[in-house]
Amino acid sequence: MNRHVGIVSETSNANYTGVTTKLTLPTTINVTSGYVDWYLGIGPSAIEAGISYKVGEGFRVFINGVEGADVPNKRSQRVSYLQPGQTVDMKLTYNHSTKRSSLFINSQVVPWADEAPVTTYTARLMNTLNTVKMVQGVEDTGSNVTSTASFSQPQLRMNAAGTIYNPWTASLSKQTIKRNLGDAGGDAHVYLVNTFPLAARIDKA
């Protein structure tokens, strides 16, 4: 079978310029086809950035919805500083006046995601303030397995200057859902462990 699914926590309202959170990676990651990923998003399927683990490659850090994202290894690159079970800080920001987005890992801007200009298509979807989301996903043939990965201490970026952050609580969120992505098949054996903050694990389908 083909499996392409994301478990999504998203804000109810479009009031934000970014999001920051801690992410604890799974202690067990067994990827034999496709990839698994854990990422943040701004806007309606617009800017998405975070961490993936890809068969034959290991950990990557990526940003999508920006210029050059379709060029291999330009906006997605392998990294050696991530390990299973590690807890990392992730922050994703968007500046509507400059139409640029940045991803930070452990308080350091990712060089290939530093003030990345969004595509023309993405820019049409964005406003000064937007919804934000946390996602755990998988695309595979049903063979991948991970133990639980979990987000914690999420905060919402309230202004363009990034001087105000407020806690992201369950009351500010839509219902956490499991969403089939693309044209691939089912969402079998992708389990929601905690609704908010989001935690999930993946078993063989």
CSV table of C-alpha atoms in Angstrom, one decimal:
chain,number,residue,atom,x,y,z
A,1,MET,CA,0.0,0.0,0.0
A,2,ASN,CA,0.9,3.7,-0.3
A,3,ARG,CA,0.6,5.8,2.8
A,4,HIS,CA,0.8,9.6,2.9
A,5,VAL,CA,-0.7,11.1,6.0
A,6,GLY,CA,-0.1,14.0,8.3
A,7,ILE,CA,-1.5,14.6,11.8
A,8,VAL,CA,-2.2,18.3,12.1
A,9,SER,CA,-2.7,20.8,14.9
A,10,GLU,CA,-3.7,24.2,13.6
A,11,THR,CA,-4.8,27.4,15.1
A,12,SER,CA,-8.4,28.4,14.8
A,13,ASN,CA,-7.7,32.0,13.8
A,14,ALA,CA,-5.2,33.7,11.5
A,15,ASN,CA,-3.6,36.0,14.1
A,16,TYR,CA,0.1,35.1,13.9
A,17,THR,CA,3.4,35.8,12.2
A,18,GLY,CA,5.1,32.5,13.2
A,19,VAL,CA,5.4,29.8,15.8
A,20,THR,CA,8.0,28.2,18.0
A,21,THR,CA,8.0,24.9,19.9
A,22,LYS,CA,10.2,22.2,21.3
A,23,LEU,CA,10.2,18.9,19.4
A,24,THR,CA,11.3,15.6,20.9
A,25,LEU,CA,12.3,13.3,18.1
A,26,PRO,CA,11.4,9.6,18.3
A,27,THR,CA,14.0,7.3,20.0
A,28,THR,CA,13.2,4.6,17.4
A,29,ILE,CA,13.2,5.6,13.7
A,30,ASN,CA,13.1,2.8,11.2
A,31,VAL,CA,12.6,4.2,7.7
A,32,THR,CA,12.8,1.7,4.8
A,33,SER,CA,10.8,3.6,2.2
A,34,GLY,CA,10.0,7.3,1.7
A,35,TYR,CA,10.3,9.5,4.7
A,36,VAL,CA,8.8,10.6,8.0
A,37,ASP,CA,8.7,14.3,9.1
A,38,TRP,CA,8.0,16.7,11.8
A,39,TYR,CA,7.4,20.3,10.9
A,40,LEU,CA,5.8,23.7,11.4
A,41,GLY,CA,3.6,25.7,9.0
A,42,ILE,CA,2.4,29.2,8.4
A,43,GLY,CA,-0.7,29.9,6.2
A,44,PRO,CA,-3.0,27.5,4.4
A,45,SER,CA,-0.6,24.8,3.1
A,46,ALA,CA,1.8,27.6,2.2
A,47,ILE,CA,5.1,27.7,4.1
A,48,GLU,CA,6.2,24.4,5.8
A,49,ALA,CA,9.5,23.8,7.4
A,50,GLY,CA,11.2,21.4,9.8
A,51,ILE,CA,12.9,18.0,10.1
A,52,SER,CA,12.6,14.9,8.0
A,53,TYR,CA,14.2,11.5,8.1
A,54,LYS,CA,14.5,9.9,4.6
A,55,VAL,CA,15.4,6.4,3.6
A,56,GLY,CA,19.1,6.1,2.8
A,57,GLU,CA,19.9,9.6,4.0
A,58,GLY,CA,18.9,10.2,7.6
A,59,PHE,CA,18.0,13.6,9.0
A,60,ARG,CA,17.3,16.5,6.7
A,61,VAL,CA,16.2,20.1,7.6
A,62,PHE,CA,13.9,21.7,5.0
A,63,ILE,CA,11.7,24.6,4.0
A,64,ASN,CA,9.0,24.5,1.4
A,65,GLY,CA,6.8,27.2,-0.2
A,66,VAL,CA,9.9,29.3,-1.0
A,67,GLU,CA,11.9,29.9,-4.1
A,68,GLY,CA,14.3,27.1,-4.9
A,69,ALA,CA,12.4,24.5,-2.8
A,70,ASP,CA,12.0,22.4,-6.0
A,71,VAL,CA,15.8,22.4,-6.6
A,72,PRO,CA,17.4,19.2,-5.1
A,73,ASN,CA,19.5,20.0,-2.0
A,74,LYS,CA,18.9,23.7,-2.1
A,75,ARG,CA,16.2,24.2,0.5
A,76,SER,CA,16.5,20.7,2.0
A,77,GLN,CA,19.9,19.5,3.2
A,78,ARG,CA,21.2,16.6,5.2
A,79,VAL,CA,22.4,17.4,8.8
A,80,SER,CA,24.6,15.5,11.2
A,81,TYR,CA,23.7,17.4,14.4
A,82,LEU,CA,20.3,15.6,15.0
A,83,GLN,CA,19.9,12.3,16.8
A,84,PRO,CA,17.0,10.0,17.6
A,85,GLY,CA,15.5,11.0,21.0
A,86,GLN,CA,16.9,14.5,20.9
A,87,THR,CA,14.8,17.5,21.9
A,88,VAL,CA,15.3,20.5,19.7
A,89,ASP,CA,13.8,24.0,19.5
A,90,MET,CA,12.2,25.0,16.2
A,91,LYS,CA,11.0,28.4,15.2
A,92,LEU,CA,9.4,29.4,11.9
A,93,THR,CA,8.7,33.0,11.0
A,94,TYR,CA,7.2,35.0,8.1
A,95,ASN,CA,7.5,38.7,7.3
A,96,HIS,CA,4.7,39.8,5.0
A,97,SER,CA,6.3,43.2,4.1
A,98,THR,CA,9.4,41.4,2.7
A,99,LYS,CA,7.6,38.2,1.7
A,100,ARG,CA,10.4,36.1,3.4
A,101,SER,CA,10.5,33.2,5.8
A,102,SER,CA,13.1,31.8,8.2
A,103,LEU,CA,13.5,28.6,10.1
A,104,PHE,CA,15.6,28.4,13.3
A,105,ILE,CA,16.9,25.2,14.9
A,106,ASN,CA,18.1,25.5,18.5
A,107,SER,CA,18.1,29.3,18.2
A,108,GLN,CA,20.3,29.3,15.1
A,109,VAL,CA,18.9,30.3,11.7
A,110,VAL,CA,19.2,27.5,9.2
A,111,PRO,CA,21.5,28.8,6.4
A,112,TRP,CA,19.4,27.5,3.5
A,113,ALA,CA,16.2,28.8,5.2
A,114,ASP,CA,17.5,32.2,6.2
A,115,GLU,CA,15.1,35.0,4.9
A,116,ALA,CA,14.0,32.7,2.1
A,117,PRO,CA,11.8,34.5,-0.4
A,118,VAL,CA,8.4,32.9,-0.8
A,119,THR,CA,7.1,31.9,-4.2
A,120,THR,CA,4.6,34.0,-6.1
A,121,TYR,CA,2.0,31.3,-5.4
A,122,THR,CA,2.7,31.2,-1.7
A,123,ALA,CA,2.6,35.0,-1.5
A,124,ARG,CA,-0.9,35.0,-2.8
A,125,LEU,CA,-2.0,32.7,0.1
A,126,MET,CA,-0.4,34.8,2.8
A,127,ASN,CA,-1.5,37.8,4.8
A,128,THR,CA,0.2,40.0,7.5
A,129,LEU,CA,-1.2,37.6,10.1
A,130,ASN,CA,-1.9,33.9,9.4
A,131,THR,CA,-2.8,30.6,10.9
A,132,VAL,CA,0.1,28.3,12.0
A,133,LYS,CA,0.3,24.6,12.5
A,134,MET,CA,2.3,21.7,13.9
A,135,VAL,CA,2.5,18.5,11.8
A,136,GLN,CA,3.8,14.9,12.0
A,137,GLY,CA,3.8,13.0,8.8
A,138,VAL,CA,4.8,10.0,6.8
A,139,GLU,CA,5.0,9.0,3.1
A,140,ASP,CA,5.9,5.4,2.5
A,141,THR,CA,4.8,2.0,1.3
A,142,GLY,CA,3.5,1.1,4.8
A,143,SER,CA,6.9,-0.1,6.1
A,144,ASN,CA,8.1,2.7,8.3
A,145,VAL,CA,8.1,2.6,12.1
A,146,THR,CA,8.7,5.3,14.7
A,147,SER,CA,8.2,5.6,18.4
A,148,THR,CA,6.4,8.6,19.8
A,149,ALA,CA,7.5,12.1,18.7
A,150,SER,CA,6.1,15.0,20.6
A,151,PHE,CA,5.8,18.8,20.4
A,152,SER,CA,5.8,20.8,23.7
A,153,GLN,CA,5.7,24.4,24.9
A,154,PRO,CA,4.4,25.8,21.6
A,155,GLN,CA,4.2,29.6,21.4
A,156,LEU,CA,2.6,31.9,18.9
A,157,ARG,CA,4.5,34.8,17.4
A,158,MET,CA,2.2,37.8,17.6
A,159,ASN,CA,3.9,40.6,15.6
A,160,ALA,CA,6.3,41.1,12.7
A,161,ALA,CA,9.1,42.2,15.0
A,162,GLY,CA,9.0,39.0,16.9
A,163,THR,CA,9.0,40.8,20.3
A,164,ILE,CA,5.7,39.2,21.5
A,165,TYR,CA,5.1,35.5,22.0
A,166,ASN,CA,2.0,34.0,23.6
A,167,PRO,CA,1.4,30.4,24.7
A,168,TRP,CA,-0.4,28.3,22.2
A,169,THR,CA,-3.1,26.4,24.1
A,170,ALA,CA,-5.7,23.9,23.1
A,171,SER,CA,-8.4,26.6,23.3
A,172,LEU,CA,-6.7,28.4,20.3
A,173,SER,CA,-6.7,25.3,18.1
A,174,LYS,CA,-8.9,23.5,15.8
A,175,GLN,CA,-9.4,19.8,16.5
A,176,THR,CA,-6.2,17.8,15.8
A,177,ILE,CA,-6.9,15.7,12.8
A,178,LYS,CA,-5.3,12.9,10.7
A,179,ARG,CA,-5.3,14.0,7.1
A,180,ASN,CA,-4.5,12.0,4.0
A,181,LEU,CA,-2.2,14.0,1.7
A,182,GLY,CA,-1.7,14.0,-2.0
A,183,ASP,CA,-3.3,11.1,-4.0
A,184,ALA,CA,-1.7,8.3,-1.9
A,185,GLY,CA,-3.7,5.8,-0.1
A,186,GLY,CA,-4.6,5.1,3.5
A,187,ASP,CA,-3.6,6.4,6.9
A,188,ALA,CA,-3.3,3.0,8.6
A,189,HIS,CA,-1.4,2.6,11.8
A,190,VAL,CA,-0.5,6.3,12.3
A,191,TYR,CA,-1.5,6.9,15.9
A,192,LEU,CA,-2.3,10.1,17.8
A,193,VAL,CA,-0.8,9.7,21.2
A,194,ASN,CA,-1.7,13.2,22.6
A,195,THR,CA,-4.1,15.7,21.1
A,196,PHE,CA,-2.4,18.8,22.2
A,197,PRO,CA,0.4,19.5,22.2
A,198,LEU,CA,0.6,17.0,19.3
A,199,ALA,CA,2.3,13.7,19.9
A,200,ALA,CA,2.1,10.7,17.5
A,201,ARG,CA,3.8,7.4,16.5
A,202,ILE,CA,3.9,5.3,13.4
A,203,ASP,CA,3.6,1.5,13.0
A,204,LYS,CA,3.8,-0.7,10.0
A,205,ALA,CA,0.6,-0.5,8.0
